């Protein structure tokens, strides 16, 4: 299990942007990220989420 993997998720970081990021991740049965935050990058607000990744055999075959 690898934790604290920082990934960028789509979204303009409106007030509910970080919630939408979390919901998008859990749709596929993946773990809810530990936390999300919005940052200004090149004039755009991007959503960054930290989460734990659990590798299973199904992940390895895709």
PDB file of N, CA and C in Angstrom:
ATOM      1  N   UNK A   1       0.854  -1.188   0.000  1.00  0.00           N
ATOM      2  CA  UNK A   1       0.000   0.000   0.000  1.00  0.00           C
ATOM      3  C   UNK A   1       0.892   1.240   0.000  1.00  0.00           C
ATOM      4  N   UNK A   2       0.665   2.119  -0.948  1.00  0.00           N
ATOM      5  CA  UNK A   2       1.446   3.353  -1.039  1.00  0.00           C
ATOM      6  C   UNK A   2       0.553   4.537  -0.702  1.00  0.00           C
ATOM      7  N   UNK A   3       0.934   5.286   0.306  1.00  0.00           N
ATOM      8  CA  UNK A   3       0.094   6.391   0.748  1.00  0.00           C
ATOM      9  C   UNK A   3       0.705   7.737   0.382  1.00  0.00           C
ATOM     10  N   UNK A   4      -0.129   8.758   0.505  1.00  0.00           N
ATOM     11  CA  UNK A   4       0.286  10.131   0.238  1.00  0.00           C
ATOM     12  C   UNK A   4       0.786  10.301  -1.191  1.00  0.00           C
ATOM     13  N   UNK A   5       0.058   9.699  -2.114  1.00  0.00           N
ATOM     14  CA  UNK A   5       0.333   9.916  -3.526  1.00  0.00           C
ATOM     15  C   UNK A   5      -0.429  11.167  -3.942  1.00  0.00           C
ATOM     16  N   UNK A   6       0.291  12.150  -4.449  1.00  0.00           N
ATOM     17  CA  UNK A   6      -0.363  13.403  -4.822  1.00  0.00           C
ATOM     18  C   UNK A   6      -0.723  13.357  -6.296  1.00  0.00           C
ATOM     19  N   UNK A   7      -1.994  13.565  -6.596  1.00  0.00           N
ATOM     20  CA  UNK A   7      -2.443  13.536  -7.972  1.00  0.00           C
ATOM     21  C   UNK A   7      -3.264  14.780  -8.273  1.00  0.00           C
ATOM     22  N   UNK A   8      -3.278  15.176  -9.535  1.00  0.00           N
ATOM     23  CA  UNK A   8      -4.095  16.307  -9.964  1.00  0.00           C
ATOM     24  C   UNK A   8      -5.413  15.767 -10.496  1.00  0.00           C
ATOM     25  N   UNK A   9      -6.506  16.380 -10.069  1.00  0.00           N
ATOM     26  CA  UNK A   9      -7.817  15.952 -10.519  1.00  0.00           C
ATOM     27  C   UNK A   9      -8.519  17.104 -11.210  1.00  0.00           C
ATOM     28  N   UNK A  10      -9.332  16.803 -12.232  1.00  0.00           N
ATOM     29  CA  UNK A  10     -10.004  17.866 -12.967  1.00  0.00           C
ATOM     30  C   UNK A  10     -10.973  18.622 -12.080  1.00  0.00           C
ATOM     31  N   UNK A  11     -11.179  19.863 -12.402  1.00  0.00           N
ATOM     32  CA  UNK A  11     -12.099  20.682 -11.627  1.00  0.00           C
ATOM     33  C   UNK A  11     -11.535  22.070 -11.471  1.00  0.00           C
ATOM     34  N   UNK A  12     -12.417  23.035 -11.463  1.00  0.00           N
ATOM     35  CA  UNK A  12     -11.960  24.416 -11.369  1.00  0.00           C
ATOM     36  C   UNK A  12     -11.912  24.887  -9.929  1.00  0.00           C
ATOM     37  N   UNK A  13     -12.081  23.982  -8.985  1.00  0.00           N
ATOM     38  CA  UNK A  13     -11.986  24.308  -7.565  1.00  0.00           C
ATOM     39  C   UNK A  13     -12.996  25.370  -7.155  1.00  0.00           C
ATOM     40  N   UNK A  14     -14.236  25.171  -7.568  1.00  0.00           N
ATOM     41  CA  UNK A  14     -15.312  25.985  -7.024  1.00  0.00           C
ATOM     42  C   UNK A  14     -15.479  25.565  -5.572  1.00  0.00           C
ATOM     43  N   UNK A  15     -16.396  26.181  -4.838  1.00  0.00           N
ATOM     44  CA  UNK A  15     -16.531  25.823  -3.415  1.00  0.00           C
ATOM     45  C   UNK A  15     -16.663  24.325  -3.169  1.00  0.00           C
ATOM     46  N   UNK A  16     -17.262  23.588  -4.109  1.00  0.00           N
ATOM     47  CA  UNK A  16     -17.420  22.147  -3.896  1.00  0.00           C
ATOM     48  C   UNK A  16     -16.425  21.341  -4.718  1.00  0.00           C
ATOM     49  N   UNK A  17     -15.396  21.990  -5.225  1.00  0.00           N
ATOM     50  CA  UNK A  17     -14.451  21.302  -6.099  1.00  0.00           C
ATOM     51  C   UNK A  17     -13.751  20.138  -5.424  1.00  0.00           C
ATOM     52  N   UNK A  18     -13.325  20.339  -4.178  1.00  0.00           N
ATOM     53  CA  UNK A  18     -12.590  19.268  -3.501  1.00  0.00           C
ATOM     54  C   UNK A  18     -13.518  18.107  -3.165  1.00  0.00           C
ATOM     55  N   UNK A  19     -14.800  18.404  -2.930  1.00  0.00           N
ATOM     56  CA  UNK A  19     -15.754  17.326  -2.669  1.00  0.00           C
ATOM     57  C   UNK A  19     -15.970  16.513  -3.937  1.00  0.00           C
ATOM     58  N   UNK A  20     -16.074  17.200  -5.065  1.00  0.00           N
ATOM     59  CA  UNK A  20     -16.270  16.506  -6.336  1.00  0.00           C
ATOM     60  C   UNK A  20     -15.078  15.614  -6.632  1.00  0.00           C
ATOM     61  N   UNK A  21     -13.890  16.071  -6.339  1.00  0.00           N
ATOM     62  CA  UNK A  21     -12.693  15.253  -6.541  1.00  0.00           C
ATOM     63  C   UNK A  21     -12.804  13.953  -5.751  1.00  0.00           C
ATOM     64  N   UNK A  22     -13.192  14.070  -4.492  1.00  0.00           N
ATOM     65  CA  UNK A  22     -13.303  12.882  -3.652  1.00  0.00           C
ATOM     66  C   UNK A  22     -14.359  11.927  -4.189  1.00  0.00           C
ATOM     67  N   UNK A  23     -15.497  12.466  -4.614  1.00  0.00           N
ATOM     68  CA  UNK A  23     -16.569  11.622  -5.115  1.00  0.00           C
ATOM     69  C   UNK A  23     -16.158  10.900  -6.385  1.00  0.00           C
ATOM     70  N   UNK A  24     -15.422  11.575  -7.266  1.00  0.00           N
ATOM     71  CA  UNK A  24     -14.983  10.954  -8.512  1.00  0.00           C
ATOM     72  C   UNK A  24     -14.069   9.768  -8.236  1.00  0.00           C
ATOM     73  N   UNK A  25     -13.234   9.885  -7.222  1.00  0.00           N
ATOM     74  CA  UNK A  25     -12.303   8.801  -6.906  1.00  0.00           C
ATOM     75  C   UNK A  25     -13.049   7.590  -6.364  1.00  0.00           C
ATOM     76  N   UNK A  26     -14.043   7.813  -5.500  1.00  0.00           N
ATOM     77  CA  UNK A  26     -14.705   6.686  -4.846  1.00  0.00           C
ATOM     78  C   UNK A  26     -15.681   5.976  -5.767  1.00  0.00           C
ATOM     79  N   UNK A  27     -16.011   6.551  -6.921  1.00  0.00           N
ATOM     80  CA  UNK A  27     -16.939   5.901  -7.847  1.00  0.00           C
ATOM     81  C   UNK A  27     -16.432   4.535  -8.296  1.00  0.00           C
ATOM     82  N   UNK A  28     -15.128   4.414  -8.492  1.00  0.00           N
ATOM     83  CA  UNK A  28     -14.555   3.175  -9.013  1.00  0.00           C
ATOM     84  C   UNK A  28     -14.185   2.191  -7.913  1.00  0.00           C
ATOM     85  N   UNK A  29     -14.688   2.421  -6.702  1.00  0.00           N
ATOM     86  CA  UNK A  29     -14.369   1.517  -5.610  1.00  0.00           C
ATOM     87  C   UNK A  29     -13.010   1.784  -5.005  1.00  0.00           C
ATOM     88  N   UNK A  30     -12.380   2.861  -5.440  1.00  0.00           N
ATOM     89  CA  UNK A  30     -11.083   3.208  -4.869  1.00  0.00           C
ATOM     90  C   UNK A  30     -11.290   3.904  -3.533  1.00  0.00           C
ATOM     91  N   UNK A  31     -10.229   4.004  -2.774  1.00  0.00           N
ATOM     92  CA  UNK A  31     -10.337   4.636  -1.467  1.00  0.00           C
ATOM     93  C   UNK A  31     -10.519   6.140  -1.590  1.00  0.00           C
ATOM     94  N   UNK A  32     -11.268   6.689  -0.659  1.00  0.00           N
ATOM     95  CA  UNK A  32     -11.432   8.137  -0.597  1.00  0.00           C
ATOM     96  C   UNK A  32     -10.075   8.759  -0.271  1.00  0.00           C
ATOM     97  N   UNK A  33      -9.723   9.834  -0.956  1.00  0.00           N
ATOM     98  CA  UNK A  33      -8.433  10.462  -0.667  1.00  0.00           C
ATOM     99  C   UNK A  33      -8.396  11.027   0.743  1.00  0.00           C
ATOM    100  N   UNK A  34      -7.203  11.178   1.262  1.00  0.00           N
ATOM    101  CA  UNK A  34      -7.054  11.697   2.617  1.00  0.00           C
ATOM    102  C   UNK A  34      -7.491  13.146   2.687  1.00  0.00           C
ATOM    103  N   UNK A  35      -7.119  13.929   1.703  1.00  0.00           N
ATOM    104  CA  UNK A  35      -7.544  15.325   1.672  1.00  0.00           C
ATOM    105  C   UNK A  35      -7.290  15.907   0.295  1.00  0.00           C
ATOM    106  N   UNK A  36      -8.029  16.943  -0.024  1.00  0.00           N
ATOM    107  CA  UNK A  36      -7.848  17.629  -1.296  1.00  0.00           C
ATOM    108  C   UNK A  36      -7.613  19.101  -1.023  1.00  0.00           C
ATOM    109  N   UNK A  37      -6.904  19.733  -1.915  1.00  0.00           N
ATOM    110  CA  UNK A  37      -6.667  21.161  -1.766  1.00  0.00           C
ATOM    111  C   UNK A  37      -6.606  21.797  -3.143  1.00  0.00           C
ATOM    112  N   UNK A  38      -6.884  23.087  -3.197  1.00  0.00           N
ATOM    113  CA  UNK A  38      -6.836  23.819  -4.453  1.00  0.00           C
ATOM    114  C   UNK A  38      -5.599  24.701  -4.470  1.00  0.00           C
ATOM    115  N   UNK A  39      -4.943  24.726  -5.619  1.00  0.00           N
ATOM    116  CA  UNK A  39      -3.764  25.573  -5.764  1.00  0.00           C
ATOM    117  C   UNK A  39      -3.826  26.301  -7.097  1.00  0.00           C
ATOM    118  N   UNK A  40      -3.269  27.505  -7.109  1.00  0.00           N
ATOM    119  CA  UNK A  40      -3.182  28.256  -8.356  1.00  0.00           C
ATOM    120  C   UNK A  40      -1.947  27.795  -9.119  1.00  0.00           C
ATOM    121  N   UNK A  41      -2.164  27.296 -10.335  1.00  0.00           N
ATOM    122  CA  UNK A  41      -1.063  26.846 -11.175  1.00  0.00           C
ATOM    123  C   UNK A  41      -1.224  27.490 -12.547  1.00  0.00           C
ATOM    124  N   UNK A  42      -0.271  28.320 -12.904  1.00  0.00           N
ATOM    125  CA  UNK A  42      -0.308  28.995 -14.204  1.00  0.00           C
ATOM    126  C   UNK A  42      -1.638  29.695 -14.446  1.00  0.00           C
ATOM    127  N   UNK A  43      -2.138  30.394 -13.439  1.00  0.00           N
ATOM    128  CA  UNK A  43      -3.370  31.154 -13.597  1.00  0.00           C
ATOM    129  C   UNK A  43      -4.634  30.326 -13.534  1.00  0.00           C
ATOM    130  N   UNK A  44      -4.505  29.029 -13.299  1.00  0.00           N
ATOM    131  CA  UNK A  44      -5.677  28.161 -13.200  1.00  0.00           C
ATOM    132  C   UNK A  44      -5.678  27.508 -11.833  1.00  0.00           C
ATOM    133  N   UNK A  45      -6.880  27.255 -11.303  1.00  0.00           N
ATOM    134  CA  UNK A  45      -6.952  26.603  -9.999  1.00  0.00           C
ATOM    135  C   UNK A  45      -7.148  25.108 -10.201  1.00  0.00           C
ATOM    136  N   UNK A  46      -6.177  24.326  -9.736  1.00  0.00           N
ATOM    137  CA  UNK A  46      -6.233  22.881  -9.891  1.00  0.00           C
ATOM    138  C   UNK A  46      -6.487  22.223  -8.551  1.00  0.00           C
ATOM    139  N   UNK A  47      -7.120  21.070  -8.600  1.00  0.00           N
ATOM    140  CA  UNK A  47      -7.410  20.314  -7.385  1.00  0.00           C
ATOM    141  C   UNK A  47      -6.359  19.230  -7.213  1.00  0.00           C
ATOM    142  N   UNK A  48      -5.678  19.246  -6.090  1.00  0.00           N
ATOM    143  CA  UNK A  48      -4.688  18.219  -5.762  1.00  0.00           C
ATOM    144  C   UNK A  48      -5.250  17.366  -4.636  1.00  0.00           C
ATOM    145  N   UNK A  49      -5.166  16.050  -4.770  1.00  0.00           N
ATOM    146  CA  UNK A  49      -5.653  15.162  -3.719  1.00  0.00           C
ATOM    147  C   UNK A  49      -4.545  14.215  -3.286  1.00  0.00           C
ATOM    148  N   UNK A  50      -4.529  13.929  -2.003  1.00  0.00           N
ATOM    149  CA  UNK A  50      -3.627  12.919  -1.467  1.00  0.00           C
ATOM    150  C   UNK A  50      -4.457  11.681  -1.174  1.00  0.00           C
ATOM    151  N   UNK A  51      -3.956  10.518  -1.537  1.00  0.00           N
ATOM    152  CA  UNK A  51      -4.715   9.307  -1.273  1.00  0.00           C
ATOM    153  C   UNK A  51      -3.777   8.125  -1.101  1.00  0.00           C
ATOM    154  N   UNK A  52      -4.359   7.027  -0.635  1.00  0.00           N
ATOM    155  CA  UNK A  52      -3.611   5.778  -0.532  1.00  0.00           C
ATOM    156  C   UNK A  52      -3.976   4.897  -1.710  1.00  0.00           C
ATOM    157  N   UNK A  53      -2.988   4.279  -2.304  1.00  0.00           N
ATOM    158  CA  UNK A  53      -3.230   3.350  -3.399  1.00  0.00           C
ATOM    159  C   UNK A  53      -3.019   1.929  -2.900  1.00  0.00           C
ATOM    160  N   UNK A  54      -4.001   1.084  -3.156  1.00  0.00           N
ATOM    161  CA  UNK A  54      -3.871  -0.320  -2.791  1.00  0.00           C
ATOM    162  C   UNK A  54      -3.865  -1.123  -4.083  1.00  0.00           C
ATOM    163  N   UNK A  55      -2.762  -1.761  -4.373  1.00  0.00           N
ATOM    164  CA  UNK A  55      -2.648  -2.521  -5.610  1.00  0.00           C
ATOM    165  C   UNK A  55      -3.265  -3.901  -5.450  1.00  0.00           C
ATOM    166  N   UNK A  56      -4.087  -4.259  -6.433  1.00  0.00           N
ATOM    167  CA  UNK A  56      -4.668  -5.602  -6.447  1.00  0.00           C
ATOM    168  C   UNK A  56      -4.298  -6.258  -7.768  1.00  0.00           C
ATOM    169  N   UNK A  57      -4.612  -7.520  -7.914  1.00  0.00           N
ATOM    170  CA  UNK A  57      -4.270  -8.211  -9.150  1.00  0.00           C
ATOM    171  C   UNK A  57      -5.019  -7.608 -10.330  1.00  0.00           C
ATOM    172  N   UNK A  58      -6.211  -7.090 -10.103  1.00  0.00           N
ATOM    173  CA  UNK A  58      -6.960  -6.495 -11.207  1.00  0.00           C
ATOM    174  C   UNK A  58      -6.265  -5.234 -11.710  1.00  0.00           C
ATOM    175  N   UNK A  59      -5.596  -4.512 -10.815  1.00  0.00           N
ATOM    176  CA  UNK A  59      -4.873  -3.322 -11.236  1.00  0.00           C
ATOM    177  C   UNK A  59      -3.671  -3.689 -12.108  1.00  0.00           C
ATOM    178  N   UNK A  60      -3.073  -4.826 -11.840  1.00  0.00           N
ATOM    179  CA  UNK A  60      -1.866  -5.219 -12.550  1.00  0.00           C
ATOM    180  C   UNK A  60      -2.170  -5.738 -13.951  1.00  0.00           C
ATOM    181  N   UNK A  61      -3.404  -6.174 -14.195  1.00  0.00           N
ATOM    182  CA  UNK A  61      -3.724  -6.769 -15.484  1.00  0.00           C
ATOM    183  C   UNK A  61      -4.303  -5.756 -16.456  1.00  0.00           C
ATOM    184  N   UNK A  62      -4.513  -4.530 -16.040  1.00  0.00           N
ATOM    185  CA  UNK A  62      -5.103  -3.539 -16.950  1.00  0.00           C
ATOM    186  C   UNK A  62      -4.024  -2.821 -17.735  1.00  0.00           C
TER     187      UNK A  62
END
